[in-house]
Short mmCIF file of C-alpha atoms (C1' of nucleotides) in Angstrom, two decimals:
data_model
loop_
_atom_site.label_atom_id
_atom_site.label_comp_id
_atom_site.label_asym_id
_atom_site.label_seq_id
_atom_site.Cartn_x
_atom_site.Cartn_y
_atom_site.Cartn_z
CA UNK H 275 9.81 17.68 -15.12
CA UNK H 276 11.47 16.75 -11.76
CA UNK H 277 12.03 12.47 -12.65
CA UNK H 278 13.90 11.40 -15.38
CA UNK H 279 14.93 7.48 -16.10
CA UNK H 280 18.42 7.12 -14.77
CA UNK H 281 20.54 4.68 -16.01
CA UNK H 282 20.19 2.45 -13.34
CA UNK H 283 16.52 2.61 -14.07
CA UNK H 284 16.79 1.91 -17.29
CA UNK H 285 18.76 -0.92 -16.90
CA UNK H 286 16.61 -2.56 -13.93
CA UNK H 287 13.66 -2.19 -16.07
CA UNK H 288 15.54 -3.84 -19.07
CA UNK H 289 16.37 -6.45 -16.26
CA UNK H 290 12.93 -7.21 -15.49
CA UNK H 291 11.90 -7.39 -19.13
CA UNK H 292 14.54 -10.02 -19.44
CA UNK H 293 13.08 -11.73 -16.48
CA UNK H 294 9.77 -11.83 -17.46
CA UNK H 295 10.81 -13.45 -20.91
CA UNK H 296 13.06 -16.15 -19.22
CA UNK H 297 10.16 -16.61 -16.97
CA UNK H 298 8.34 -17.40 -19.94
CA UNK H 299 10.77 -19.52 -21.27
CA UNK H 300 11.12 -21.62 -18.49
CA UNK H 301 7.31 -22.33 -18.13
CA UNK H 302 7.33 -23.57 -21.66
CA UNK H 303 10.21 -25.70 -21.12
CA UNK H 304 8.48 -27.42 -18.08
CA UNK H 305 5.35 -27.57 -19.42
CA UNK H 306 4.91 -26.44 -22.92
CA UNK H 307 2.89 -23.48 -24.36
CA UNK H 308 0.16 -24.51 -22.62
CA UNK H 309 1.98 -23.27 -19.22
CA UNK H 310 2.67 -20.29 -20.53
CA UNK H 311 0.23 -18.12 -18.50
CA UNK H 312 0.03 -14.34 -17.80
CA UNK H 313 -0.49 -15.41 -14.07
CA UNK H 314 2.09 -17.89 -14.04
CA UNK H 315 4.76 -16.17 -15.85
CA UNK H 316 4.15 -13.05 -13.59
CA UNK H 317 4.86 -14.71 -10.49
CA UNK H 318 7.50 -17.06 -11.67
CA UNK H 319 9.41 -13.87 -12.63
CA UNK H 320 8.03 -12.06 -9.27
CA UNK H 321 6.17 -9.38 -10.64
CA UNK H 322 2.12 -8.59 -10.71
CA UNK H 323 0.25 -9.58 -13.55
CA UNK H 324 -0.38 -6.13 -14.84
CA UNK H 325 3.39 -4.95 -14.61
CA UNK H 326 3.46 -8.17 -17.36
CA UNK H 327 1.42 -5.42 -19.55
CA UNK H 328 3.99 -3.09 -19.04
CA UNK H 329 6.08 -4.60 -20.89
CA UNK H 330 4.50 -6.89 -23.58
CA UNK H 331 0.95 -5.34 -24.90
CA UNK H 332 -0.56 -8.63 -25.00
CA UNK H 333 0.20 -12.48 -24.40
CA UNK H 334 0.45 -12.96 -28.48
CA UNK H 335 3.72 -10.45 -28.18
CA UNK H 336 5.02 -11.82 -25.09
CA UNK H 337 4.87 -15.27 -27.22
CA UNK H 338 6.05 -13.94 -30.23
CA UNK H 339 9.26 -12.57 -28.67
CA UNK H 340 9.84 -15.68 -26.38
CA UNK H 341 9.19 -17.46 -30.30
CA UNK H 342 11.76 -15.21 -31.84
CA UNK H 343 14.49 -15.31 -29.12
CA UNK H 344 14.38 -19.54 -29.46
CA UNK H 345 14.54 -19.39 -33.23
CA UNK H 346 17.66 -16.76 -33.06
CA UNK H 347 19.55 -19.34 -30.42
CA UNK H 348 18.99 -22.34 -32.47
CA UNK H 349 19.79 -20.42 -36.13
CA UNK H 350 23.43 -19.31 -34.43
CA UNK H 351 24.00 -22.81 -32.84
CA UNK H 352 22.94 -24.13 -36.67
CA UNK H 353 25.54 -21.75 -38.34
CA UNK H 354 28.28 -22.43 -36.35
CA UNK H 355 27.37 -26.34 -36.38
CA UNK H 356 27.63 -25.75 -40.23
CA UNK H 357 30.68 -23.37 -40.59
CA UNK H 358 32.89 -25.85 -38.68
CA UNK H 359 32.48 -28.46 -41.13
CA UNK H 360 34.91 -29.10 -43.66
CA UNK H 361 32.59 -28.85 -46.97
CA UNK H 362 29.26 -28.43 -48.18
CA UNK H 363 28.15 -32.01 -47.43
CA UNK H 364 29.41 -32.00 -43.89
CA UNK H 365 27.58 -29.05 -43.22
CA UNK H 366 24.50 -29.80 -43.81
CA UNK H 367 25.21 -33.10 -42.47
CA UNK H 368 25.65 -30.95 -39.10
CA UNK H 369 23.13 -28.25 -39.45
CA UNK H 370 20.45 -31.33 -39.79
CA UNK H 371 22.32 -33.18 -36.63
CA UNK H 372 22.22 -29.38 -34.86
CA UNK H 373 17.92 -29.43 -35.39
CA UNK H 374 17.58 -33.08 -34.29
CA UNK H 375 19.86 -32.50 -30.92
CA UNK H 376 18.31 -28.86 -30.24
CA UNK H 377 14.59 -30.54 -30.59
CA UNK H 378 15.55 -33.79 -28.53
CA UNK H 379 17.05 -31.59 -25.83
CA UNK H 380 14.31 -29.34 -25.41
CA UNK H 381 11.49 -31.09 -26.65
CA UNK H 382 8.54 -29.75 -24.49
CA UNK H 383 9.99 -26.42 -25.42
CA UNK H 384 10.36 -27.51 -28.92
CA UNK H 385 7.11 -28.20 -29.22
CA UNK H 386 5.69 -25.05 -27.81
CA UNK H 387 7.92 -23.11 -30.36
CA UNK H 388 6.96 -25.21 -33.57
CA UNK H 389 3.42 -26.47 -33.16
CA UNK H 390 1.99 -26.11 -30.11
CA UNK H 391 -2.39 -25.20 -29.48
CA UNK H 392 -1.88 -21.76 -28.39
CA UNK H 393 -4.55 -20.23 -27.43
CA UNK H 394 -3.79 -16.72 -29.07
CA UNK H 395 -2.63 -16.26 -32.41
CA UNK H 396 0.98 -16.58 -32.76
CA UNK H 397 1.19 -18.07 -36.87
CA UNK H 398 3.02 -15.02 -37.91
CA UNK H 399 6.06 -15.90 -35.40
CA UNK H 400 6.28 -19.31 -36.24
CA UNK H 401 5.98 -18.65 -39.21
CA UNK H 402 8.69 -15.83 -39.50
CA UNK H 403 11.47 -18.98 -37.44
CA UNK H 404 10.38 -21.76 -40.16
CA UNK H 405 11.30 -19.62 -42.98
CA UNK H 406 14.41 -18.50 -40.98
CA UNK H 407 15.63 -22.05 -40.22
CA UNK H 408 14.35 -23.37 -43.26
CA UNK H 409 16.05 -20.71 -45.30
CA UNK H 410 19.61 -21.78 -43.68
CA UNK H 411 18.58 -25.53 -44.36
CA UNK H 412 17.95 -24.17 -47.72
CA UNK H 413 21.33 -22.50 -48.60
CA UNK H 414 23.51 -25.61 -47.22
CA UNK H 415 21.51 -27.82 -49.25
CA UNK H 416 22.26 -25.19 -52.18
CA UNK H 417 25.77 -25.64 -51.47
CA UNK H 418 25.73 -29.02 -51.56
CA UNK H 419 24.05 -29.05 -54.94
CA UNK H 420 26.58 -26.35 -56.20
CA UNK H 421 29.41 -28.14 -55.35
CA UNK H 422 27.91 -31.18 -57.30
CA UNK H 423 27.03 -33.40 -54.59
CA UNK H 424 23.36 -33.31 -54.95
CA UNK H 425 21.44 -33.48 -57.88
CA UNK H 426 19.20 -29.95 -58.76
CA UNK H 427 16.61 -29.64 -57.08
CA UNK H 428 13.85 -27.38 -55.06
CA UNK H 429 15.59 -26.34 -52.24
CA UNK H 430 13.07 -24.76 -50.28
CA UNK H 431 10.66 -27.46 -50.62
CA UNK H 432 13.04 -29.77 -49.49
CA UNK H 433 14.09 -27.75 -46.58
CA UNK H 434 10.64 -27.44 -45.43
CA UNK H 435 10.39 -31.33 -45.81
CA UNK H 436 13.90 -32.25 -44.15
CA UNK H 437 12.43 -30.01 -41.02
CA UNK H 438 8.67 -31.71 -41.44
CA UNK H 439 10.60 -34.85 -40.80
CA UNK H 440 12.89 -34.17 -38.03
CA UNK H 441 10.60 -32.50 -36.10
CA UNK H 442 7.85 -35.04 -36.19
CA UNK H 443 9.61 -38.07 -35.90
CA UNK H 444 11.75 -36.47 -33.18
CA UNK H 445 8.89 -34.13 -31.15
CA UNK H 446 5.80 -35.31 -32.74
CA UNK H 447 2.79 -37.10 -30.42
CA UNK H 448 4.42 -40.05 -32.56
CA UNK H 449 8.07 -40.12 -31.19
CA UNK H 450 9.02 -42.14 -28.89
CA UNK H 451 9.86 -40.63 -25.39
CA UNK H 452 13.69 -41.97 -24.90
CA UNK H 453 14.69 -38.78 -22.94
CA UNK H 454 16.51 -41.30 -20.49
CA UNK H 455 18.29 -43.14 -22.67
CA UNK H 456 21.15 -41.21 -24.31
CA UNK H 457 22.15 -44.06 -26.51
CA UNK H 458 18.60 -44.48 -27.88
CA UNK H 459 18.74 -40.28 -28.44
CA UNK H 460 22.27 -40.69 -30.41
CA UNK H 461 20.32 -43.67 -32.44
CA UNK H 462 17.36 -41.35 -33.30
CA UNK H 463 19.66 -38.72 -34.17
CA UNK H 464 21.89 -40.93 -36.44
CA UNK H 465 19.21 -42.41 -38.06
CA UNK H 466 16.90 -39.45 -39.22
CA UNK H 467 20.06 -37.61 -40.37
CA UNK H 468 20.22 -40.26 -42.21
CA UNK H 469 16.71 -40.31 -43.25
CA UNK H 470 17.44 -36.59 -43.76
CA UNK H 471 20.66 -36.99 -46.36
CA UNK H 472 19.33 -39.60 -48.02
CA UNK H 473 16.28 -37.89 -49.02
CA UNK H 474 17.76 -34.74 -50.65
CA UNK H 475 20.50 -37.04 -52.75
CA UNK H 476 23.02 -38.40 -50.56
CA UNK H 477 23.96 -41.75 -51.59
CA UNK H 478 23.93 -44.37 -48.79
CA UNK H 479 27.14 -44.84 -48.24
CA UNK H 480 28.43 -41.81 -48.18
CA UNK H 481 25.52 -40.45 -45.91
CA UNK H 482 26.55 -42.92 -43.47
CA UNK H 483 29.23 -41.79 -42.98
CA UNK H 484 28.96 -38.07 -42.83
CA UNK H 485 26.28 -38.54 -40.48
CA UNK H 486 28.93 -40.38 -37.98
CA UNK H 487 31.05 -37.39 -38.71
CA UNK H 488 27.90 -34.72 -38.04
CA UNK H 489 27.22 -36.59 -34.71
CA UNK H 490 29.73 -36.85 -32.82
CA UNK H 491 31.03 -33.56 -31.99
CA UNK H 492 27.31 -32.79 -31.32
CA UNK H 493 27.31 -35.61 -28.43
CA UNK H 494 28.40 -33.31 -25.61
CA UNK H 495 25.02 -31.06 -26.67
CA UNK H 496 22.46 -33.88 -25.79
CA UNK H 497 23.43 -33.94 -22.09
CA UNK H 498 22.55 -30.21 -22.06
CA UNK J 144 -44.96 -48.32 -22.04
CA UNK J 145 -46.79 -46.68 -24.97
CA UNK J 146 -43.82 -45.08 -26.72
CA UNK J 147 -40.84 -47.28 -28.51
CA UNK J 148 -38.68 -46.48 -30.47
CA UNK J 149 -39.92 -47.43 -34.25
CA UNK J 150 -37.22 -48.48 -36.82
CA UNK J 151 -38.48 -45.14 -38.76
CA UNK J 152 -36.93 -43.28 -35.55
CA UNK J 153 -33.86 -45.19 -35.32
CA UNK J 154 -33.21 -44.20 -39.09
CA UNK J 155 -34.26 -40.64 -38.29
CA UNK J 156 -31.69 -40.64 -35.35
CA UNK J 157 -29.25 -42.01 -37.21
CA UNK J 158 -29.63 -39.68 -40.12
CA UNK J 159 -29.58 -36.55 -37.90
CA UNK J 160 -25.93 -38.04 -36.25
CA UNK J 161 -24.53 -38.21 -39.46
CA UNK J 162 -25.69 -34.52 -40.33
CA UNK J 163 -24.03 -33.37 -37.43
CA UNK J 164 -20.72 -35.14 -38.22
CA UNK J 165 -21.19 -34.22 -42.32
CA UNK J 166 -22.00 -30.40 -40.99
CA UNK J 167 -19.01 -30.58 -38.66
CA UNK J 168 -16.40 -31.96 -41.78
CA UNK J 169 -17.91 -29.28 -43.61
CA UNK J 170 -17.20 -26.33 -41.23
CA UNK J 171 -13.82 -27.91 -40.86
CA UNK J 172 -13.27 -27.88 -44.78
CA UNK J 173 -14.29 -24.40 -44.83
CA UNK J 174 -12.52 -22.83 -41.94
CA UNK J 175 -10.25 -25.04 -39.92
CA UNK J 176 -11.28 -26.75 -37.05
CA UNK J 177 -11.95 -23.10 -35.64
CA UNK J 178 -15.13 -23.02 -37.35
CA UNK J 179 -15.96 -26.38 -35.85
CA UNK J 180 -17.98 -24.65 -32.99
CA UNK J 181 -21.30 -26.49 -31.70
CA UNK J 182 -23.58 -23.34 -33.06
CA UNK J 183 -22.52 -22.86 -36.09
CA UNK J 184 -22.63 -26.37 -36.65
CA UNK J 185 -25.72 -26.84 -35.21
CA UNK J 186 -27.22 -24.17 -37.70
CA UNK J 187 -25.43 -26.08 -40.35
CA UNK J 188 -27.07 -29.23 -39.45
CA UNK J 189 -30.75 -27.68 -39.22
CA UNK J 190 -30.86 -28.52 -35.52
CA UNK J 191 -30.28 -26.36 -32.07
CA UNK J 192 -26.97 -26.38 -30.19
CA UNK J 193 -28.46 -28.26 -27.61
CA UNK J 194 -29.56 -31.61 -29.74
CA UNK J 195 -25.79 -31.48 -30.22
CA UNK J 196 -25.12 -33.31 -27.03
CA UNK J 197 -27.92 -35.47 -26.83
CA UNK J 198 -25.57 -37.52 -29.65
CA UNK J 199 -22.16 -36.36 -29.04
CA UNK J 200 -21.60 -36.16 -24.95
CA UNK J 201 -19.38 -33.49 -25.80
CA UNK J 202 -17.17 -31.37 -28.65
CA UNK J 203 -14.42 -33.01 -27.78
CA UNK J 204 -16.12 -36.14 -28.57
CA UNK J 205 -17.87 -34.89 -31.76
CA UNK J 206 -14.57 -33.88 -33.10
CA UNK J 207 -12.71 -37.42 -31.97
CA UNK J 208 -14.93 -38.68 -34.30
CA UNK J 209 -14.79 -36.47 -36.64
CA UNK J 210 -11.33 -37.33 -37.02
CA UNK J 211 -11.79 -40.53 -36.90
CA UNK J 212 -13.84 -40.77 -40.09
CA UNK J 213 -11.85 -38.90 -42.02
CA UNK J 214 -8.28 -41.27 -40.89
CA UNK J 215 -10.90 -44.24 -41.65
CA UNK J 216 -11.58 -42.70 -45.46
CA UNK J 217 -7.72 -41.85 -45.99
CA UNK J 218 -6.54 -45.23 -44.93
CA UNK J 219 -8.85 -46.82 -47.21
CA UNK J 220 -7.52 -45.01 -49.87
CA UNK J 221 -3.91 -45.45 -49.21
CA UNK J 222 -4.65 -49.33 -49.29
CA UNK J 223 -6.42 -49.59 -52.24
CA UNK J 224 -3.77 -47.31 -54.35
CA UNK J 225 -1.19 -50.00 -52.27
CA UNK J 226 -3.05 -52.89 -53.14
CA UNK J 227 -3.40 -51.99 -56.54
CA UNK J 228 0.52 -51.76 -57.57
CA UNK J 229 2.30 -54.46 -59.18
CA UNK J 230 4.94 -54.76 -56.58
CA UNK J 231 5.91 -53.80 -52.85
CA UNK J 232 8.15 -50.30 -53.99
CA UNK J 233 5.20 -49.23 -56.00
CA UNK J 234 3.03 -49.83 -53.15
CA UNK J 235 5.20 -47.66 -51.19
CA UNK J 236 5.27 -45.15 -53.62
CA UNK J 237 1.62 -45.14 -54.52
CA UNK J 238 0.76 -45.18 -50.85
CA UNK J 239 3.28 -41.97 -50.04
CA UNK J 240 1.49 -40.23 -53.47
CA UNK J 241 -2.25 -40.96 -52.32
CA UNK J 242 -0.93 -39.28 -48.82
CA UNK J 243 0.21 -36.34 -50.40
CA UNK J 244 -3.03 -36.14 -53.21
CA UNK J 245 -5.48 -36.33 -50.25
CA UNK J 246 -3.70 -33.86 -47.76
CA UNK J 247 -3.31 -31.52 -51.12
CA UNK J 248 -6.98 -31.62 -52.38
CA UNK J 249 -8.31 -30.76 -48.27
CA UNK J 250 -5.68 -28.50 -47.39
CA UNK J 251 -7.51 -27.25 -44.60
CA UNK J 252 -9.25 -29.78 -43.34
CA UNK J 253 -6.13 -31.71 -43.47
CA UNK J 254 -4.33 -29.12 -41.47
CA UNK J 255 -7.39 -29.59 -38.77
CA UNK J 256 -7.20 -33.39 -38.55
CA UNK J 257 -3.37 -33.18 -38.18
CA UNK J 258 -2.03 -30.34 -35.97
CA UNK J 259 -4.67 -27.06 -36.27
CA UNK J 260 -5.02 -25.99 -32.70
CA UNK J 261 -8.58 -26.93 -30.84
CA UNK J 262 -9.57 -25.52 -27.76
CA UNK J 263 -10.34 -29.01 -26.27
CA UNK J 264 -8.16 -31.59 -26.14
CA UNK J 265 -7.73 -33.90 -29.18
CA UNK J 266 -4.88 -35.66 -28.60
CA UNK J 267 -5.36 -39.24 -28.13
CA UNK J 268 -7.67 -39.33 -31.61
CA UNK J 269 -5.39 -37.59 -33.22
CA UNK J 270 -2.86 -39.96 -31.76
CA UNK J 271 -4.78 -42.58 -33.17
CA UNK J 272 -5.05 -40.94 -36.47
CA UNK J 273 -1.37 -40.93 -37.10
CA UNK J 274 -0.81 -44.13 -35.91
CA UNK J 275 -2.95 -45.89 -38.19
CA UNK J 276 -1.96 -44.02 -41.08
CA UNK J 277 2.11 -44.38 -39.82
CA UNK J 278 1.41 -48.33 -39.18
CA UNK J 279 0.47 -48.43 -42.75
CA UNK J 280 3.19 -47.18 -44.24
CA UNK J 281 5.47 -48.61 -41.97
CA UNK J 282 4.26 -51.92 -43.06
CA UNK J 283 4.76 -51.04 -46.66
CA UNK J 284 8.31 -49.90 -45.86
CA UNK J 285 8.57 -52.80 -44.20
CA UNK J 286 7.16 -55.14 -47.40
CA UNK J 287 9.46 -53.49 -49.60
CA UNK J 288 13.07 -54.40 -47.23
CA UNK J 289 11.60 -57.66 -46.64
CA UNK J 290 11.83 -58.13 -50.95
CA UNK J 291 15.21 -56.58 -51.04
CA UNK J 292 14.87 -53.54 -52.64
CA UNK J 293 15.31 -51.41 -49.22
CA UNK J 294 18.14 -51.73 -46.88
CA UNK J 295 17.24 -53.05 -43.62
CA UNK J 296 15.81 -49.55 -41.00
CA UNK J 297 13.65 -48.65 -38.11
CA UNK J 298 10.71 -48.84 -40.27
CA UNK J 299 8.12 -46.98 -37.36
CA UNK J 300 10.90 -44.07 -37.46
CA UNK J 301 10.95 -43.78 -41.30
CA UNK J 302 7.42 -43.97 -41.96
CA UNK J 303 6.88 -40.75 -39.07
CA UNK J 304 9.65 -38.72 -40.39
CA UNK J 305 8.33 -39.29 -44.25
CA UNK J 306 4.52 -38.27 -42.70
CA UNK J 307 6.20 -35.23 -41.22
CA UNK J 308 8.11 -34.12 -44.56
CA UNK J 309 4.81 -34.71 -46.77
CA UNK J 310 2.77 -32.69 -44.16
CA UNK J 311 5.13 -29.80 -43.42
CA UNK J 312 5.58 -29.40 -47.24
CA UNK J 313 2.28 -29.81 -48.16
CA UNK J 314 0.05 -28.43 -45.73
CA UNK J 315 2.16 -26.75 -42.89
CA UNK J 316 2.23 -22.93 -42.62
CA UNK J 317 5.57 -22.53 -44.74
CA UNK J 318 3.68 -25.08 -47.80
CA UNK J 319 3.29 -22.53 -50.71
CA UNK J 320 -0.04 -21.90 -51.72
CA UNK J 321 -0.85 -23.55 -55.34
CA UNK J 322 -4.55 -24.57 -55.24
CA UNK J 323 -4.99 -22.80 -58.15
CA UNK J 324 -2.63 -24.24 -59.99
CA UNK J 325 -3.00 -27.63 -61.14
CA UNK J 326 0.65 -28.41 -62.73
CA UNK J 327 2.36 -27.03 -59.32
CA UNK J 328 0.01 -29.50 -56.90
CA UNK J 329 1.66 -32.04 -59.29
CA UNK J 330 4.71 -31.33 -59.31
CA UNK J 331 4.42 -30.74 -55.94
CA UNK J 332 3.47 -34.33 -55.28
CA UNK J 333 5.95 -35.62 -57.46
CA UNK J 334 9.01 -33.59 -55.63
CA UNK J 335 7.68 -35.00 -52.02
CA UNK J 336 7.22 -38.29 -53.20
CA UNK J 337 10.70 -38.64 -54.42
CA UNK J 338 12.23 -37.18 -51.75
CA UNK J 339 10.19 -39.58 -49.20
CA UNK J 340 11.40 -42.29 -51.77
CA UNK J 341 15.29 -41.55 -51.72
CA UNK J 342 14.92 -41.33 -47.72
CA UNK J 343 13.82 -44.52 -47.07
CA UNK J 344 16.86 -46.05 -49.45
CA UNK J 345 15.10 -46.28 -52.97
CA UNK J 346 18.12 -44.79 -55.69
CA UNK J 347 17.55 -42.40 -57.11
CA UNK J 348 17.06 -43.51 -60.93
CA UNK J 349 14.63 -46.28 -59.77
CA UNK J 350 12.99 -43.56 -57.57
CA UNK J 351 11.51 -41.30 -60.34
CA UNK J 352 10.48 -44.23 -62.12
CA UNK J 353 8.22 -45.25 -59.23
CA UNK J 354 7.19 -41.54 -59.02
CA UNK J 355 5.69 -41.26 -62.13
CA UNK J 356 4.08 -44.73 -61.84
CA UNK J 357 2.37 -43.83 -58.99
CA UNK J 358 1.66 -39.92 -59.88
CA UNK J 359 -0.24 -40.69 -63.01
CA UNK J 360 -3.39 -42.48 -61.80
CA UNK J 361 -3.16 -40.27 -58.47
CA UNK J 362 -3.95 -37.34 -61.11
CA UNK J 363 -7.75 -37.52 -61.26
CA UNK J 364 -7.85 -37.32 -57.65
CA UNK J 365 -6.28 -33.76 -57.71
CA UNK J 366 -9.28 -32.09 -58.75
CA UNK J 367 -11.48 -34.15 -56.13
"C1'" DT U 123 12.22 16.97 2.33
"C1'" DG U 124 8.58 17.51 -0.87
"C1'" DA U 125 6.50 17.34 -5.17
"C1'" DA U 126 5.93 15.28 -9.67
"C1'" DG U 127 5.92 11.65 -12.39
"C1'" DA U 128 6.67 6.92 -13.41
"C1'" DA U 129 6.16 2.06 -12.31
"C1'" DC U 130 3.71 -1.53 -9.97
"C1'" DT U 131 -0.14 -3.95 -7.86
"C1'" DG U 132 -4.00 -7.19 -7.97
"C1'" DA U 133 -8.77 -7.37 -7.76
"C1'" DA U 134 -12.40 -6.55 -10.92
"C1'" DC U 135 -13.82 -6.85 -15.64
"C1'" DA U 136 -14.77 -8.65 -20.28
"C1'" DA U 137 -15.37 -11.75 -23.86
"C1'" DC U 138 -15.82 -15.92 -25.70
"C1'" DT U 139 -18.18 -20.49 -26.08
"C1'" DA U 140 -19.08 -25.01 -24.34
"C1'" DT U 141 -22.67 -26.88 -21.72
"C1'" DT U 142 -27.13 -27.24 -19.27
"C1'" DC U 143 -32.07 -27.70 -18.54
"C1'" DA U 144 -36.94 -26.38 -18.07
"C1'" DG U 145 -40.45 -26.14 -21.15
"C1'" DG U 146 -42.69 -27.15 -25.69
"C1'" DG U 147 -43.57 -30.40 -29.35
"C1'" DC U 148 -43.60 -34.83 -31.57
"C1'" DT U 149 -44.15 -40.02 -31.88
"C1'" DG U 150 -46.28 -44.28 -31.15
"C1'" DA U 151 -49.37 -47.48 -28.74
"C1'" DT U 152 -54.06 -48.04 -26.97
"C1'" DA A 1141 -58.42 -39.20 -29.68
"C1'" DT A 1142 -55.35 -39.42 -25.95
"C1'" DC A 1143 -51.56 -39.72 -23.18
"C1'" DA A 1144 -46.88 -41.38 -21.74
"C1'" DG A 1145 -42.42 -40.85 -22.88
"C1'" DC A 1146 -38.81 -39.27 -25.74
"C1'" DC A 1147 -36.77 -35.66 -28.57
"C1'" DC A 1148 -35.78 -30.90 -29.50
"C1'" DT A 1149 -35.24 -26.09 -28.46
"C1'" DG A 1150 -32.44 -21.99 -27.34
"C1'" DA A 1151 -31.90 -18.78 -23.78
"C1'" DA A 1152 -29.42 -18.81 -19.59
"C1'" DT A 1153 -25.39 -20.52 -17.17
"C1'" DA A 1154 -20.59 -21.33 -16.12
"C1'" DG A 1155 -15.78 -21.46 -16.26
"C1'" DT A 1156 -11.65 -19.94 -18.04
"C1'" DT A 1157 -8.07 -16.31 -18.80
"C1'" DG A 1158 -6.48 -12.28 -21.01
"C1'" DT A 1159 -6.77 -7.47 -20.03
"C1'" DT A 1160 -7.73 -3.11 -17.58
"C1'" DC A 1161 -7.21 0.61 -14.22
"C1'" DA A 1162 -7.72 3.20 -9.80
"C1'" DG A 1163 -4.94 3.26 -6.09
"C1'" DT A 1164 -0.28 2.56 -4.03
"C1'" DT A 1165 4.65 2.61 -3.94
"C1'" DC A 1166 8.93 3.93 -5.64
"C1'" DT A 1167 12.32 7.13 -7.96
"C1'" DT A 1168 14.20 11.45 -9.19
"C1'" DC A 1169 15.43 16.10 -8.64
"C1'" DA A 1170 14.82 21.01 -6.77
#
DNA sequence: TGAAGAACTGAACAACTATTCAGGGCTGAT
DNA sequence: ATCAGCCCTGAATAGTTGTTCAGTTCTTCA
């Protein structure tokens, strides 16, 4: 054999893998899954549509991956959001707060991750980041209830329902577009935290005022 | 003119619409709104693909409708279990129950109406859909902090995010699968219901009261 | 520099279904 | 019985995109 992948090929072609992903990432951003187009994507990140093949075997992988790589940037922002709290409470306080301002800040993008026509069958992915963000939900919730906070209760189930709730009153055909208004986005936030503590145990009063705590070191985030 | 239309005709036309539309719920029960194509329903409705769209200009229209038949049957049911309580919480909480019950006992079609991907566009019925059913329970939120027994809220917000927790626990891809299992579907209902209650502001100790109120003549419907 | 092999191109292909429409059949008035 | 007009049929059409692949370009090493 007279060629052999040099580093520096290796690393362009990692490069361009990279590039086709954040090309993919970007068209679902601007216009949702729907966007997300083998033809598209492959100009957008300057290649031909076949090289696209090259590198993802079909569009359900390409979508999978771009799935995965959201879910593993919004789990980290989550956990840290959580760790920096002072207890159990606050944490999930700020994990919930963490959801509502990723989903508000992204929302076409948001949408295209978590429920989104696509026109290939991506359930597995999705399916694979609700458990993961769910699960983390989960565990703070258990923490809470450990700590003796919050009554017993089914932790997944109410996971699942926390995220049912902040996604569609937040991204759903039903919320309200206020993506110019950052006061009205720091209301939504406050108030389906809120929603959110409440319904797992959190007595009023004290859920008011652990969701005051939860949002505002998450302000600066909404601007991004 | 020597041909008009008879009243026998008009009955005959009208029968054959509603064959289409009962074929097209059906497919949907079966399979999603996937199976909804305009063959297979066609076959199901003993007629050809083309008499299709001399009554339903197109499948995106056939499956507006479609949609909007089965909103018009849940709302009617979430009123009359409303109606039917004693007092404005109960409403609430038999209205939230009857949700969860009808979603539950239709899984998949459920899942169709609400948020399955469709190849045409669906939007604005579904839009429509959600709306109604949100308006509803906003308005029963809204009876129930109007006689003091809910703090004061954006009622449109809460009823969204408590349609969003039901359906993401109940029928979204992460809902566990108990169709089997009578007890679990209850108990299932009764865990959402309660945790829809608490969000909105009911306490907790008046909360499972109302949930048990309201699960026990939901029951029969569970095997429906 | 040349040869071998890999990567890239982009036009052609394939598959899936909604939609159409020319022809056949049925209905109702005379 | 007859015919005008509507209804129904279902094979053919059409439009949309994901996917392929023969040919071209680029990279490596002797």
């Amino acid at each position: 054999m007279v060629y052999r992948r040099t580093h520096q090929v290796v690393k362009r072609l990692a490069a361009r893998r990279s590039a086709i992903l954040a090309a993919a990432r970007d068209a679902a951003a601007e216009g949702g899954m729907a966007a997300v187009q083998i033809a598209p994507v492959a100009i957008r990140a300057n290649v031909a549509a076949g090289t696209v093949y090259r590198y993802f075997p079909s569009k359900a992988d390409l979508i999978s991956e771009l799935i995965a790589d959201v879910s593993r940037d919004e789990l980290a922002a989550i956990r840290r959001a959580a760790d920096a709290a002072p207890g159990p409470s606050s944490a999930l306080a700020a994990a919930v707060t963490t959801v509502a301002v990723h989903v508000l800040s992204q929302r076409k993008l948001a949408w295209g991750i978590l429920a989104e026509p696509v026109d290939v069958d991506v359930t597995a992915s999705r399916l694979v980041n609700r458990r993961e963000i769910a699960g983390e939900i989960a565990s703070r919730i258990d923490a809470a209830v450990r700590a003796g906070h919050l009554p017993a209760q089914d932790t997944a189930l109410a996971a699942t329902a926390l995220l049912g709730a902040l996604h569609e009153s937040l991204v759903g055909p039903l919320a309200p577009d206020n993506s110019d208004d950052s006061g009205k986005l720091r209301d939504a936030v406050q108030t389906v935290t809120l929603l959110a503590l409440r319904a797992v145990g959190v007595m009023d009063a004290r859920a008011r005022g652990l969701v005051v705590q939860a949002v505002l070191p998450a302000k600066a985030l909404v601007g991004a």
